[in-house]
Short mmCIF file of C-alpha atoms in Angstrom, two decimals:
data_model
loop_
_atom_site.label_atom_id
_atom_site.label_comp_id
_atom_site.label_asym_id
_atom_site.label_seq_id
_atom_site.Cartn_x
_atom_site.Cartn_y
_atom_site.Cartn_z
CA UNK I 28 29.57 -80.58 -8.98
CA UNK I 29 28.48 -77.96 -11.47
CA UNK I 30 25.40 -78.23 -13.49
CA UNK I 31 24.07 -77.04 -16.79
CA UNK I 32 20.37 -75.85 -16.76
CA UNK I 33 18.57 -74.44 -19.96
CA UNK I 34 15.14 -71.88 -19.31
CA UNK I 35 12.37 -71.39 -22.28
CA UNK I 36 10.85 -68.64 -21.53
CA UNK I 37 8.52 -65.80 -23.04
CA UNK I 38 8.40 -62.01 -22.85
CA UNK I 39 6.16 -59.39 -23.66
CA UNK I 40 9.39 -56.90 -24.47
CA UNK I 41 6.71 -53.79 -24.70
CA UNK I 42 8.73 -52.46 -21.17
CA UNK I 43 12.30 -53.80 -22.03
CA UNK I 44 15.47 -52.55 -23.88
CA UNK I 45 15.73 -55.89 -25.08
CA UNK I 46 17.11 -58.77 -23.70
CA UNK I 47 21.24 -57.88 -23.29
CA UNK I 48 22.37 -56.56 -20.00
CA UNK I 49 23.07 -52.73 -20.18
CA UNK I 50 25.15 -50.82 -17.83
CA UNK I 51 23.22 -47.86 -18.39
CA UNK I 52 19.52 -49.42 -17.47
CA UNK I 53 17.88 -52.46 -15.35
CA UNK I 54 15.32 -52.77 -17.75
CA UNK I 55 16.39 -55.60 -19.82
CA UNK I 56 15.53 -59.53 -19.89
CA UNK I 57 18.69 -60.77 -18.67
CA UNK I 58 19.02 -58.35 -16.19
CA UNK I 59 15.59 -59.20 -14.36
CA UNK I 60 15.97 -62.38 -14.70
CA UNK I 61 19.22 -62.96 -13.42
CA UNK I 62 18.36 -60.92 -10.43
CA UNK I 63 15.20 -63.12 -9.79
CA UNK I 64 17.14 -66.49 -10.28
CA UNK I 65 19.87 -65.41 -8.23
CA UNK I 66 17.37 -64.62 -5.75
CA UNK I 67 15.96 -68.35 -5.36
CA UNK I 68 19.36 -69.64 -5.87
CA UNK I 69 21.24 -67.74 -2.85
CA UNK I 70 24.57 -67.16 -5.01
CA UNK I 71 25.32 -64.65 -8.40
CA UNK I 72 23.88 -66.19 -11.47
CA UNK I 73 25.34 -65.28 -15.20
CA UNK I 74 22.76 -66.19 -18.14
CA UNK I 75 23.71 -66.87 -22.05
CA UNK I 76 20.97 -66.16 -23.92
CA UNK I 77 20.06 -67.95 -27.48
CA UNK I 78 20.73 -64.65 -29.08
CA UNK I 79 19.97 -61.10 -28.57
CA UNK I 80 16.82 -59.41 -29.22
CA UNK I 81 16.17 -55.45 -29.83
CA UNK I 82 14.00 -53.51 -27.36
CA UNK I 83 10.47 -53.62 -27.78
CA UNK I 84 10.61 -57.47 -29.37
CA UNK I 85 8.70 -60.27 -27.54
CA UNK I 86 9.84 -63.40 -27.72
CA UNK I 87 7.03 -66.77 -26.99
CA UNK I 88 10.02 -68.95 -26.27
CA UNK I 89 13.66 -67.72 -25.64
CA UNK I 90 16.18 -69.78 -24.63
CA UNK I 91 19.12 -69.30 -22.44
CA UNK I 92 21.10 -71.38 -20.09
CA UNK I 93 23.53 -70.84 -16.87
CA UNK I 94 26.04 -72.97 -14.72
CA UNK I 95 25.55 -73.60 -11.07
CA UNK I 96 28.92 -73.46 -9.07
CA UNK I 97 30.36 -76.59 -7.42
CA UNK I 98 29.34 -77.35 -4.29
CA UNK I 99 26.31 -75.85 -4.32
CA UNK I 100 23.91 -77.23 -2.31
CA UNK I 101 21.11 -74.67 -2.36
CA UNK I 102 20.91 -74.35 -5.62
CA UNK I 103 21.16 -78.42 -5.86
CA UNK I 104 18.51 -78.66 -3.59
CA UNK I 105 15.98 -75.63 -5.31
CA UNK I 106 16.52 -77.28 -8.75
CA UNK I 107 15.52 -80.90 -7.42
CA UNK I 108 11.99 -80.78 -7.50
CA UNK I 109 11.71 -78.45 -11.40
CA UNK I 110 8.24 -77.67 -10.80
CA UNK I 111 8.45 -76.03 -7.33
CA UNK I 112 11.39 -73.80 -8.53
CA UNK I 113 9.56 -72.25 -11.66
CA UNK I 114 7.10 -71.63 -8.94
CA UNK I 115 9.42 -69.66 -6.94
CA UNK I 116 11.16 -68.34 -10.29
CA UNK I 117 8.33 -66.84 -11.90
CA UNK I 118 6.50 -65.59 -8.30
CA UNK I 119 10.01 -63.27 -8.35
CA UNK I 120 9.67 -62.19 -11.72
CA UNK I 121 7.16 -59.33 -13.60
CA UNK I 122 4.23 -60.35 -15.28
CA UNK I 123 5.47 -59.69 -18.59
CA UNK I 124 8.54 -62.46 -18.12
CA UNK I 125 7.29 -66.48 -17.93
CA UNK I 126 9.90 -68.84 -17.10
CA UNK I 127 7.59 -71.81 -18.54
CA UNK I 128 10.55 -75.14 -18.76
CA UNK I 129 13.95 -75.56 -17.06
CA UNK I 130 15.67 -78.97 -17.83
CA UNK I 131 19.20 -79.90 -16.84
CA UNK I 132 21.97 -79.96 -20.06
CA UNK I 133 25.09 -81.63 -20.41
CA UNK I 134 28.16 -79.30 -19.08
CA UNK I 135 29.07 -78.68 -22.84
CA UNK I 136 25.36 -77.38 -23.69
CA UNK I 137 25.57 -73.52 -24.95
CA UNK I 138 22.27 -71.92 -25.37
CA UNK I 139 23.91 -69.73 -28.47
CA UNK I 140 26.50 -71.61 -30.42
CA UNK I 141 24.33 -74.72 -30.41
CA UNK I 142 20.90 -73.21 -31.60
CA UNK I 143 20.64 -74.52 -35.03
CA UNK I 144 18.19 -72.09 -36.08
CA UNK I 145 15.84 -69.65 -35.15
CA UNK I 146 11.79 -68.78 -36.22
CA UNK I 147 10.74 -65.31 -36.24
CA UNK I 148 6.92 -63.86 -36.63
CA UNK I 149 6.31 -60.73 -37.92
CA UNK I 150 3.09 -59.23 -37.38
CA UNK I 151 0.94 -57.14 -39.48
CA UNK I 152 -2.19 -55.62 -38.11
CA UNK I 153 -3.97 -54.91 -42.22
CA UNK I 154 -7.20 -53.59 -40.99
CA UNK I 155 -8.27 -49.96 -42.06
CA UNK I 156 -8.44 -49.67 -38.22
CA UNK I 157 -6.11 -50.77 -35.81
CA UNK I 158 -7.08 -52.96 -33.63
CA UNK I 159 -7.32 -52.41 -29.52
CA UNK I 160 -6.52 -55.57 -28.03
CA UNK I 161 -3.17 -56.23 -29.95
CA UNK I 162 -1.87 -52.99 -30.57
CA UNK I 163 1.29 -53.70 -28.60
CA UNK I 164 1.72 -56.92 -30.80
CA UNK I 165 1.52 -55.71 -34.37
CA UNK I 166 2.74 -53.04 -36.80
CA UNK I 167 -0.43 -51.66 -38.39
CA UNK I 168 -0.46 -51.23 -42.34
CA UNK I 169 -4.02 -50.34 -43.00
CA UNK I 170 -5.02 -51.24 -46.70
CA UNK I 171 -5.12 -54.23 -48.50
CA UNK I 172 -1.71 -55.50 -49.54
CA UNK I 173 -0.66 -57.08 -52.34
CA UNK I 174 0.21 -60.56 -50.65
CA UNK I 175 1.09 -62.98 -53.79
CA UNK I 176 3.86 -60.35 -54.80
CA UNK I 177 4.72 -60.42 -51.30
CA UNK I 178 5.36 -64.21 -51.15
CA UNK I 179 6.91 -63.83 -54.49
CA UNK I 180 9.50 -61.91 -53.42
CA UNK I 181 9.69 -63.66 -50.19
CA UNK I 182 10.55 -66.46 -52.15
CA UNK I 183 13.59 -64.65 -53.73
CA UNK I 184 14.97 -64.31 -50.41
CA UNK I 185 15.60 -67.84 -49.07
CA UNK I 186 18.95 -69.64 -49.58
CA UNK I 187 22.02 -69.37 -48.50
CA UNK I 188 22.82 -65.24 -49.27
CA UNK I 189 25.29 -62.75 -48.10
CA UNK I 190 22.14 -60.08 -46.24
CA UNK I 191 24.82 -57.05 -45.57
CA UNK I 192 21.91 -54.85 -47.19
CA UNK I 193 19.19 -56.71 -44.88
CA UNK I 194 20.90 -55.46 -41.83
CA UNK I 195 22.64 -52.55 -39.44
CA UNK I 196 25.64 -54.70 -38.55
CA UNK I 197 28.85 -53.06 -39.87
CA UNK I 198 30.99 -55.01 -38.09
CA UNK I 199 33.99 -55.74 -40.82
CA UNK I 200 35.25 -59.23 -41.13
CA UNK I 201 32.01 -60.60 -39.95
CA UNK I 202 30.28 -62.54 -42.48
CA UNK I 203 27.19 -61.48 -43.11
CA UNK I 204 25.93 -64.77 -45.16
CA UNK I 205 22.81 -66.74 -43.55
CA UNK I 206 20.61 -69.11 -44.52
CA UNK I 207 17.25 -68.27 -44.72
CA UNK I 208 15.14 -72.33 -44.73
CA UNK I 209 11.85 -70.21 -45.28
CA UNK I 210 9.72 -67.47 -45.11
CA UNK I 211 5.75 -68.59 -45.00
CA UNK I 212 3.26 -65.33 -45.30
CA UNK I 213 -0.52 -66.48 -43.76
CA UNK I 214 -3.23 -63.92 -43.34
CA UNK I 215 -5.15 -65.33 -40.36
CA UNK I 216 -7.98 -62.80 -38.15
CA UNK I 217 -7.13 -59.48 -39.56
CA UNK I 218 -3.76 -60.00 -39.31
CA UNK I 219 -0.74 -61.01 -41.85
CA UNK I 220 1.85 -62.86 -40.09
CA UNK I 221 5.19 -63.28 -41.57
CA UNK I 222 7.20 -66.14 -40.80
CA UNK I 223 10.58 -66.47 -41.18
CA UNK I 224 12.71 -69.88 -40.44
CA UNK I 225 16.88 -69.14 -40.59
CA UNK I 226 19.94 -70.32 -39.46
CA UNK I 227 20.35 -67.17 -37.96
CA UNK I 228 19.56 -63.52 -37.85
CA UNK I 229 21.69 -60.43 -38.34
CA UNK I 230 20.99 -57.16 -36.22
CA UNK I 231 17.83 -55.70 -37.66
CA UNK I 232 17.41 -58.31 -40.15
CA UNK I 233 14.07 -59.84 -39.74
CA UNK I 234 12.63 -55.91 -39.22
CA UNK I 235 14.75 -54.70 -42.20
CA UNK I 236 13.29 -57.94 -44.38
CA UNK I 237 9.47 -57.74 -43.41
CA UNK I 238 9.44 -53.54 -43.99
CA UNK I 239 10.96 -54.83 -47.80
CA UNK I 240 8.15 -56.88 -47.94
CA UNK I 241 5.43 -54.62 -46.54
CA UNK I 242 6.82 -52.09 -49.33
CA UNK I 243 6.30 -54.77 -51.74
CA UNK I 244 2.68 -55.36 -50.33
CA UNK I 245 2.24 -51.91 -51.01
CA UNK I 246 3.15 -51.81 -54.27
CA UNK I 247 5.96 -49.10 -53.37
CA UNK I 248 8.76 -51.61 -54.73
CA UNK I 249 8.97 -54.45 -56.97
CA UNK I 250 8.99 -57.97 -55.80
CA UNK I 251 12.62 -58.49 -57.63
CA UNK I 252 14.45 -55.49 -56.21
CA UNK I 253 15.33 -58.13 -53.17
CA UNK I 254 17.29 -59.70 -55.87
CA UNK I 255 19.69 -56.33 -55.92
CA UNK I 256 19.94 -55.76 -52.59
CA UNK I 257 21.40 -59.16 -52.03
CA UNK I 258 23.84 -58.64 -54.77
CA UNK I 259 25.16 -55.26 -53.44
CA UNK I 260 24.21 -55.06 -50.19
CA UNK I 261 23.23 -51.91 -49.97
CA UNK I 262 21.21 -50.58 -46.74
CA UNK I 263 19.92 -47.90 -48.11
CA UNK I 264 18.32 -49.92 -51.31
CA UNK I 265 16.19 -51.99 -49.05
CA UNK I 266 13.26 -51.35 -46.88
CA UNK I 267 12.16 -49.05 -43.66
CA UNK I 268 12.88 -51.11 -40.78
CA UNK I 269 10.09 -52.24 -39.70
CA UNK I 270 8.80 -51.33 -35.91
CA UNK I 271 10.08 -53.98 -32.89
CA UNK I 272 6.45 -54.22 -31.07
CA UNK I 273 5.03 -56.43 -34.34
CA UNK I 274 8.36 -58.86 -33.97
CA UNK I 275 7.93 -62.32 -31.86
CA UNK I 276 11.12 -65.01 -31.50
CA UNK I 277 8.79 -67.98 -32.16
CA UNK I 278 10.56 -70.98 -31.71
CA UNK I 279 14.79 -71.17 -31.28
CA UNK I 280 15.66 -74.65 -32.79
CA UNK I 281 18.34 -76.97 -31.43
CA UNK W 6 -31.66 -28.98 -36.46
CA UNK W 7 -30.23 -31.34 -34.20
CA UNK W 8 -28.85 -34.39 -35.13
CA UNK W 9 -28.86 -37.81 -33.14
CA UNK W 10 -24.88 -39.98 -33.26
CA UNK W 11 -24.45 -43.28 -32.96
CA UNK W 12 -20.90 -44.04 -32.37
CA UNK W 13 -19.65 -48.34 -31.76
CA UNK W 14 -16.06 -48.41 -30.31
CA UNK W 15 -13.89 -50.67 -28.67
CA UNK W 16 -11.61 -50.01 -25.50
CA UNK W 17 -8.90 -51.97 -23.65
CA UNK W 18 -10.09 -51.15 -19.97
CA UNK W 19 -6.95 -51.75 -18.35
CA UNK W 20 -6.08 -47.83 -17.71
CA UNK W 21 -9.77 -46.92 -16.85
CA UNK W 22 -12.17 -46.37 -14.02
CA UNK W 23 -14.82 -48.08 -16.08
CA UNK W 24 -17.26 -46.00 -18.60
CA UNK W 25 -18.84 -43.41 -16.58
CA UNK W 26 -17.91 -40.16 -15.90
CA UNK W 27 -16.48 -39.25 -12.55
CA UNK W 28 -16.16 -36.13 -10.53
CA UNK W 29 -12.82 -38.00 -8.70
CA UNK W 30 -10.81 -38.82 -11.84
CA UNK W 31 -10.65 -38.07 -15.44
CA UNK W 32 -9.65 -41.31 -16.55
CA UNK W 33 -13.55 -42.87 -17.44
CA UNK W 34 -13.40 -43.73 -20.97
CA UNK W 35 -16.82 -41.06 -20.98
CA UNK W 36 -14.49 -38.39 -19.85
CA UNK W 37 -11.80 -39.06 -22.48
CA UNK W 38 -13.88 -39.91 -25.05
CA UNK W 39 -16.37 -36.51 -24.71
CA UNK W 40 -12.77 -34.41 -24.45
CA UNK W 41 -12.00 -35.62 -28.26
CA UNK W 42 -15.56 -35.24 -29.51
CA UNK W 43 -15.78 -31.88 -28.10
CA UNK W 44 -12.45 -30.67 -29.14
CA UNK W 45 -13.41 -32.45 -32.99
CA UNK W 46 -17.11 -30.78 -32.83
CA UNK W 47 -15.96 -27.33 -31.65
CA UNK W 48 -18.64 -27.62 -28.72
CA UNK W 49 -19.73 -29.61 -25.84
CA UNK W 50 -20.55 -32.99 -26.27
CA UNK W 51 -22.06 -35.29 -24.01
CA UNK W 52 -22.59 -39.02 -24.18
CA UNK W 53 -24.89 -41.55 -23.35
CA UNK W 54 -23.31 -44.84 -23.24
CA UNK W 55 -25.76 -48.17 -23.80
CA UNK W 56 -24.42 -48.98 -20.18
CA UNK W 57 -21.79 -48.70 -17.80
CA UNK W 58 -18.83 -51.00 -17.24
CA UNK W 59 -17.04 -52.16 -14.18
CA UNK W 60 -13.10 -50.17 -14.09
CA UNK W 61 -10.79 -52.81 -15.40
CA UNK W 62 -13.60 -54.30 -17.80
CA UNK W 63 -13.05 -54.09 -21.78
CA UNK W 64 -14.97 -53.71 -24.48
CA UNK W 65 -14.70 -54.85 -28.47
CA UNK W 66 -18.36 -53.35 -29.64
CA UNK W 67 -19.98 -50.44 -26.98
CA UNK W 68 -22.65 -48.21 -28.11
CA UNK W 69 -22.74 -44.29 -27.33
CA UNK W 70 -24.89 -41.89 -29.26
CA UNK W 71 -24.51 -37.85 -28.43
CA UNK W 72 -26.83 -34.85 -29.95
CA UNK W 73 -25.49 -32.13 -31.75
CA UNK W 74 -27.10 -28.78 -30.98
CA UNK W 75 -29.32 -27.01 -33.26
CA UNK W 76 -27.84 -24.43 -35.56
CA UNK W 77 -24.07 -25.95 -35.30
CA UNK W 78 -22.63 -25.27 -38.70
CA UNK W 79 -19.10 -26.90 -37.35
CA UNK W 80 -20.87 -30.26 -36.07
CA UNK W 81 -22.71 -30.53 -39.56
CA UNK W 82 -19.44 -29.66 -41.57
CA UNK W 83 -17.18 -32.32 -39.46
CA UNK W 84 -19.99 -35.14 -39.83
CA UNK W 85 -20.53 -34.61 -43.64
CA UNK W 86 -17.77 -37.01 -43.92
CA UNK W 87 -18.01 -40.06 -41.06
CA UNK W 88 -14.67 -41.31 -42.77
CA UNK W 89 -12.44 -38.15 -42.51
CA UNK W 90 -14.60 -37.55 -38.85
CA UNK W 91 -13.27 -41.06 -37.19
CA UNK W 92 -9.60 -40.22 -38.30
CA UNK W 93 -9.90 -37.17 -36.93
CA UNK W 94 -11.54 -38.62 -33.82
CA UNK W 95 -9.50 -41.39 -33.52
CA UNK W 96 -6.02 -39.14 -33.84
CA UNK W 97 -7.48 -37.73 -30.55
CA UNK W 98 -8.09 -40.60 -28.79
CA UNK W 99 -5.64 -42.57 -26.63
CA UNK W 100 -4.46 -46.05 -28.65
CA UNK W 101 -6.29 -48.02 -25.88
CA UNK W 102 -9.98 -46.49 -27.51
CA UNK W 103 -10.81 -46.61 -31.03
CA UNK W 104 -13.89 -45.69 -32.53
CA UNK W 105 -15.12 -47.50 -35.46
CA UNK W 106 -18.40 -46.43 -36.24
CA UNK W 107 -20.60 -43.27 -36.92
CA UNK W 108 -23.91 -43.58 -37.93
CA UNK W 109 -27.02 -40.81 -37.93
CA UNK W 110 -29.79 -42.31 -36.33
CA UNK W 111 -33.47 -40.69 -35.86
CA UNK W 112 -33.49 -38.45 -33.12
CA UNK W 113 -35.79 -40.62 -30.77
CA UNK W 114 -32.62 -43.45 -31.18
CA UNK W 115 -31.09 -43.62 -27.32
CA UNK W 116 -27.90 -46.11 -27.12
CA UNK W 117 -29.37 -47.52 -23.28
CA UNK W 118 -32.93 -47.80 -23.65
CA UNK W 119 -33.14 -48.79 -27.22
CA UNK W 120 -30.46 -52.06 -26.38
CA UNK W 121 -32.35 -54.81 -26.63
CA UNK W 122 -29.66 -57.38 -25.57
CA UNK W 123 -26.26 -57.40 -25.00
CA UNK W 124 -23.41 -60.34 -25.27
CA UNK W 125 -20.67 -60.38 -22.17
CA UNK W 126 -17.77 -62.92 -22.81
CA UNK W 127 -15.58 -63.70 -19.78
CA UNK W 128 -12.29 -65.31 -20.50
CA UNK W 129 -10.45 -67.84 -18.24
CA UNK W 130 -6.73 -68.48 -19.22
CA UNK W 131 -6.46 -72.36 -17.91
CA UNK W 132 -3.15 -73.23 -18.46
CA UNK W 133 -0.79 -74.00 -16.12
CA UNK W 134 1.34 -71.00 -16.22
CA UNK W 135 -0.27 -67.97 -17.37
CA UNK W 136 0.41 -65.95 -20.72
CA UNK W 137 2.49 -63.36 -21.05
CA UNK W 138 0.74 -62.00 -23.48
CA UNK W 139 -2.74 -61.96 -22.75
CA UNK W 140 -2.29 -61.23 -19.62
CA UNK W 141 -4.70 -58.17 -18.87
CA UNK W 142 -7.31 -60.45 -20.98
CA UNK W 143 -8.06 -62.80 -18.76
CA UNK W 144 -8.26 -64.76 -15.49
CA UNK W 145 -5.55 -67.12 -14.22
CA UNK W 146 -7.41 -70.79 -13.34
CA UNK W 147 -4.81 -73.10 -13.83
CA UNK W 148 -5.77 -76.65 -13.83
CA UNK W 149 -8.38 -78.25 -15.80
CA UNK W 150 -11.91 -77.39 -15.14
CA UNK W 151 -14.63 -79.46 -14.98
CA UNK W 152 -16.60 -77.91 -18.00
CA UNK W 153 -19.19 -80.57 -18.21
CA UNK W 154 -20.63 -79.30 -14.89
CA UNK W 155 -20.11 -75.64 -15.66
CA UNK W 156 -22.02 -76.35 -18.83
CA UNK W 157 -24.96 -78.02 -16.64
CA UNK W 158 -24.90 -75.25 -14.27
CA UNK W 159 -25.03 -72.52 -16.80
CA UNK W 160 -28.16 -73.93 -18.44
CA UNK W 161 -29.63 -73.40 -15.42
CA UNK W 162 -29.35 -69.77 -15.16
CA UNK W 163 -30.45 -69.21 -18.62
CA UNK W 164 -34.28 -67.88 -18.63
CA UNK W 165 -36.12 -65.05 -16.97
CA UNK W 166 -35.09 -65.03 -13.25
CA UNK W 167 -34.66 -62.79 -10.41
CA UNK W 168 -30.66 -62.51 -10.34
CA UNK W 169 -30.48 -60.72 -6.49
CA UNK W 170 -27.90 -62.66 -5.43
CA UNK W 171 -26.15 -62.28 -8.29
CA UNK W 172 -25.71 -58.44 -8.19
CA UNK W 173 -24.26 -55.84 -5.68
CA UNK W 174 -26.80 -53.57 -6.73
CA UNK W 175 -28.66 -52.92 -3.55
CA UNK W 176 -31.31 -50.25 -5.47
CA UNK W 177 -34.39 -50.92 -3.58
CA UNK W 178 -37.17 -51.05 -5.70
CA UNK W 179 -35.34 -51.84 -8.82
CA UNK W 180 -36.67 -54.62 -10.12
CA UNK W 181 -33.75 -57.44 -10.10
CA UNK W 182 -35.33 -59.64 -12.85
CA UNK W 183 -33.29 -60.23 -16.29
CA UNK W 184 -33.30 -63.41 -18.75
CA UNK W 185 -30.16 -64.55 -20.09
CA UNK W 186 -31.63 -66.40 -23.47
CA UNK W 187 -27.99 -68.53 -23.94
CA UNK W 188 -24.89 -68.94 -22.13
CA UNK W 189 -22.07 -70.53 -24.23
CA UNK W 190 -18.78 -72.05 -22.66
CA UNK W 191 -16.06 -72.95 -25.35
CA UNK W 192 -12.37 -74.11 -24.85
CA UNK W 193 -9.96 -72.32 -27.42
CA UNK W 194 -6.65 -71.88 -27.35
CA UNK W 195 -5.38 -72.44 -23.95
CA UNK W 196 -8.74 -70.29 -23.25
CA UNK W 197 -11.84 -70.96 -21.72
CA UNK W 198 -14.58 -68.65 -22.81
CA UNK W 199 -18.01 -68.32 -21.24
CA UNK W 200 -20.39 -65.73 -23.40
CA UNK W 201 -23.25 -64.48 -21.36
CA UNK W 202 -26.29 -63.84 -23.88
CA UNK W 203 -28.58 -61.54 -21.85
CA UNK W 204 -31.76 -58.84 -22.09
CA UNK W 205 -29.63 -56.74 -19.71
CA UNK W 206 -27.07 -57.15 -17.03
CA UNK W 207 -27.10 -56.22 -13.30
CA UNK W 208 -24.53 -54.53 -11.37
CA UNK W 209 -21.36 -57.13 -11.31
CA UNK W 210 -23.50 -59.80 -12.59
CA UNK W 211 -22.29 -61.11 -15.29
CA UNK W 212 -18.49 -61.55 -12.59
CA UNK W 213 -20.56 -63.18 -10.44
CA UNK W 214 -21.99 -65.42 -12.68
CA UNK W 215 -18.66 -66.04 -13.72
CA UNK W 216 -16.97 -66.60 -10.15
CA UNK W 217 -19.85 -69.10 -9.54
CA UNK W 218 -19.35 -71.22 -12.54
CA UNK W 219 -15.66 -71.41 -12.10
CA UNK W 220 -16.31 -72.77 -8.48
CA UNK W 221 -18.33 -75.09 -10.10
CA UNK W 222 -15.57 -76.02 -12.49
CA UNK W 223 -13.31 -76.57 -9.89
CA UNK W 224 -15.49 -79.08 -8.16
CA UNK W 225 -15.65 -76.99 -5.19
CA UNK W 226 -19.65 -76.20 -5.43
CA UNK W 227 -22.24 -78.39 -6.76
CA UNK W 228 -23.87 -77.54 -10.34
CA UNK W 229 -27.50 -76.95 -9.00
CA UNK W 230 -26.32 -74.25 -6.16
CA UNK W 231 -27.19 -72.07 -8.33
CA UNK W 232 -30.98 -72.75 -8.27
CA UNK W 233 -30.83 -72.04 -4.39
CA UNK W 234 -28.78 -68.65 -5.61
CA UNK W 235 -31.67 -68.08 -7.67
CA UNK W 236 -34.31 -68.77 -5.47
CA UNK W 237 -33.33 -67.16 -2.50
CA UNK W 238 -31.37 -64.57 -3.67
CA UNK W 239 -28.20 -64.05 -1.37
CA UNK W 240 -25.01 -62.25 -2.62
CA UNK W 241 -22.67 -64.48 -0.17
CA UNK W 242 -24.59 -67.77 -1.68
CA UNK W 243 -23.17 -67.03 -5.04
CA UNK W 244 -19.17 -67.78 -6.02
CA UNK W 245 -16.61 -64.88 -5.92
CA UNK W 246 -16.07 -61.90 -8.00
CA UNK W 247 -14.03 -62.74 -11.09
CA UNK W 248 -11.46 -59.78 -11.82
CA UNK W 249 -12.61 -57.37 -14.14
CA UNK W 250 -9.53 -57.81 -16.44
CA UNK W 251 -11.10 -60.97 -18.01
CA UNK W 252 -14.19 -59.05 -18.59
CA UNK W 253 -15.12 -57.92 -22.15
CA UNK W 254 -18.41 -56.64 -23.51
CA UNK W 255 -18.43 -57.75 -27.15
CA UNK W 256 -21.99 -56.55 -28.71
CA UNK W 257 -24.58 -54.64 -27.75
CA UNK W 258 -27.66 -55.67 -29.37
CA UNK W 259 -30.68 -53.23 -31.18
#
C-alpha cells in the first residue's frame, strides 16, 4: 500500500540556494533532504514542497510531503514508531535543517495545491548598529523609521490585487492577482518585524513589498505610491528588493 | 600626550580561538581586532582586554582599552570624532565583531584590573529538538530539567568561596577564591538561562558551574554536591564542561 506523509520542518537557508532542486548544485533543501530520507527509507524518495523559497530565506516551518511505494516494508516499518524516525531523519541531516513533525495524510493530500495560505516575517534589524548575534537573520536599516506611514501604506496593500509590479515573475498568462489577509508591522527588541498573511506569494514578492515599505519608513516614497504600482504594475515603480537573509516562511496554513 | 581608550564590543565567538592573542593562529578576536585599530590609527595598537574568553565563547558587552602614543597627530585626528572613528572601525572589522563604544578614560583606567564584576549568562536550549536557528547559542538538553533543584544548588555557590574544583587553572599559588554575589536561572522561550553574577571568574568556571547544575537538573547529582565540590576542591567532583557555544559574557562591570 502507498502512503502519504507530510514533514514541518525549519531551515536556516544562510548555506542554501533555496529550497528547489538544481541540477547545477546539491546545496538546496530538497536536495539534502531527500538524500537523507531516502537514506533511512532504503528506496528513492521525491518531495513536494509547500512552495518554493529563494536562496538565502529561512523558513521556521516548511511543509512538504512524499509518497512511499507499495509494498514497502522498510519504509512501513521506519515510519511506525514517528518519533524514532525523526530521530534517524534529523541525525542524517545538517544542523541548519530540523525535521520537527511527520504525520501520515490521506493519498489525495498535496503539500502545494492544498496550502490555503502562507505567513511571511520580514525582519528589520533598526539599530544605528547592527547587531552580532542576528546578523544572518535581519536586513539592517539603521535610523529610525517612520513606522505609522509604514503601516499606512501597508494597509493600502491588502485585498484581493493584481501584484505584477510587486514581483519578478514574467511568466505571461499567469495571473498575477493574490490576496493579501494582512500585513501586521510590530517593533519588538531592536527589531521591526513585518508580517505578512496571503493566499499566496509571487516570486520576489514579499522582498519586493517590505523594501516598498522600508522606502516608505524612510521617507524616500510616499505611503500612497503602493496605490500606483498596483494599478500599473510596474516593477520598476516599486521598491529595492529587499535582501533574502531578513525573510522567514512563518507558518504555511492548510 | 598619550591618551587612554576604552572600547565595549560584542563578538559572536563561533569563528574564534577565544580573545587572546596567539602566536599559532590569527584568528583571536585580539589579533583581528588590533589589525583594524592599527590600520584605522596609522600605528601599532595593542589591547588589553578586561579578560580572556574560552574559543567558541561569545560576548554581547567586553571591555578593551589601548594607549595611543605620545605625539600621534593621526590617533588624535581619527578620535576627534568617536562617531565617524567606530564606522570606520567597524567597516574593518569582520560582521561577527562590532564595536559599539569609544570612550577616553584617565590614563590610570585599565579594562582588567579596574573590572569590578562581571555577568556570564549560559544558555541551555531545552526543547526537544534543537533550533535551527540558535544553534551556535546554546546547549542542546532536551527534556525538562528539574529547575527547582538547580535553583537550590545555585544558591549554594553564591558567596565568597574557594572555587578549585571548579577551574582547570592549575596556577599554583594563585589564589582560587572568588564570590559570585547572585546566580539567576530563568526559563524563556524554549531557553533556559543561568546568569552567573561574579567578582571574577576562574579558568572554565563559569562551564563548570554550568555542567554541574545541569547534572543537577537532570536528577543525576544531588543539589548539595556542590558543597563537597566546594569544600574539597576536586575538578573530577564537579559536573562536565558545558560547550563553549552556549557561553556568552554579557557585562563587564566598573
Amino acid at each position: 500500500m502507498k502512503h502519504n506523509y507530510k514533514l514541518t520542518l525549519a531551515f536556516d537557508g544562510t548555506a542554501y540556494q533555496g529550497w528547489q532542486r538544481q541540477k547545477t548544485t546539491d546545496q538546496t533543501i530538497q536536495t539534502v533532504l531527500e538524500r537523507a530520507l531516502s537514506a533511512c527509507l532504503e528506496g528513492p524518495i521525491r518531495l513536494t514542497g509547500s512552495g518554493r523559497t529563494d536562496a538565502g530565506v529561512h523558513a521556521e516551518a516548511m511543509s512538504a510531503h512524499f509518497i512511499t511505494e507499495e509494498g514497502w516494508p522498510a519504509a512501513a516499518e521506519g515510519i511506525a514508531d514517528p518519533e524514532g524516525f525523526l530521530w534517524e531523519l534529523n541525525r542524517r541531516l545538517p544542523e541548519d535543517i530540523r525535521v520537527y513533525r511527520l504525520e501520515e495524510m490521506p493519498l489525495s493530500f498535496h503539500a502545494r495545491f492544498h496550502a490555503k495560505g502562507k505567513i511571511y516575517r520580514y525582519q528589520i534589524d533598526t539599530r544605528p548598529k547592527s547587531g552580532v548575534f542576528r546578523r544572518k537573520y535581519v536586513c539592517h536599516i539603521p535610523g529610525p523609521l517612520l513606522v505609522e506611514e509604514m503601516r499606512r501604506s501597508a494597509g493600502m496593500l491588502v485585498g484581493t490585487h493584481d501584484f505584477s509590479g510587486f514581483t519578478m515573475d514574467k511568466t505571461k498568462g499567469k495571473s498575477k492577482v493574490r490576496t493579501i489577509y494582512r500585513i501586521d508591522i510590530e517593533a519588538a527588541d531592536g527589531l521591526l518585524l513585518l508580517r505578512f498573511y496571503g493566499s499566496g506569494f509571487l516570486y520576489h514578492m514579499v522582498r519586493i513589498l517590505a523594501g516598498t515599505l522600508i522606502e516608505v519608513g524612510r521617507g524616500e516614497r510616499e505611503a500612497e505610491s503602493v496605490l500606483e504600482i498596483l494599478e500599473h504594475g510596474e516593477r520598476k515603480a516599486a521598491g529595492f528588493l529587499a535582501p533574502a537573509q531578513g525573510l522567514f516562511l512563518e507558518q504555511v496554513l492548510y
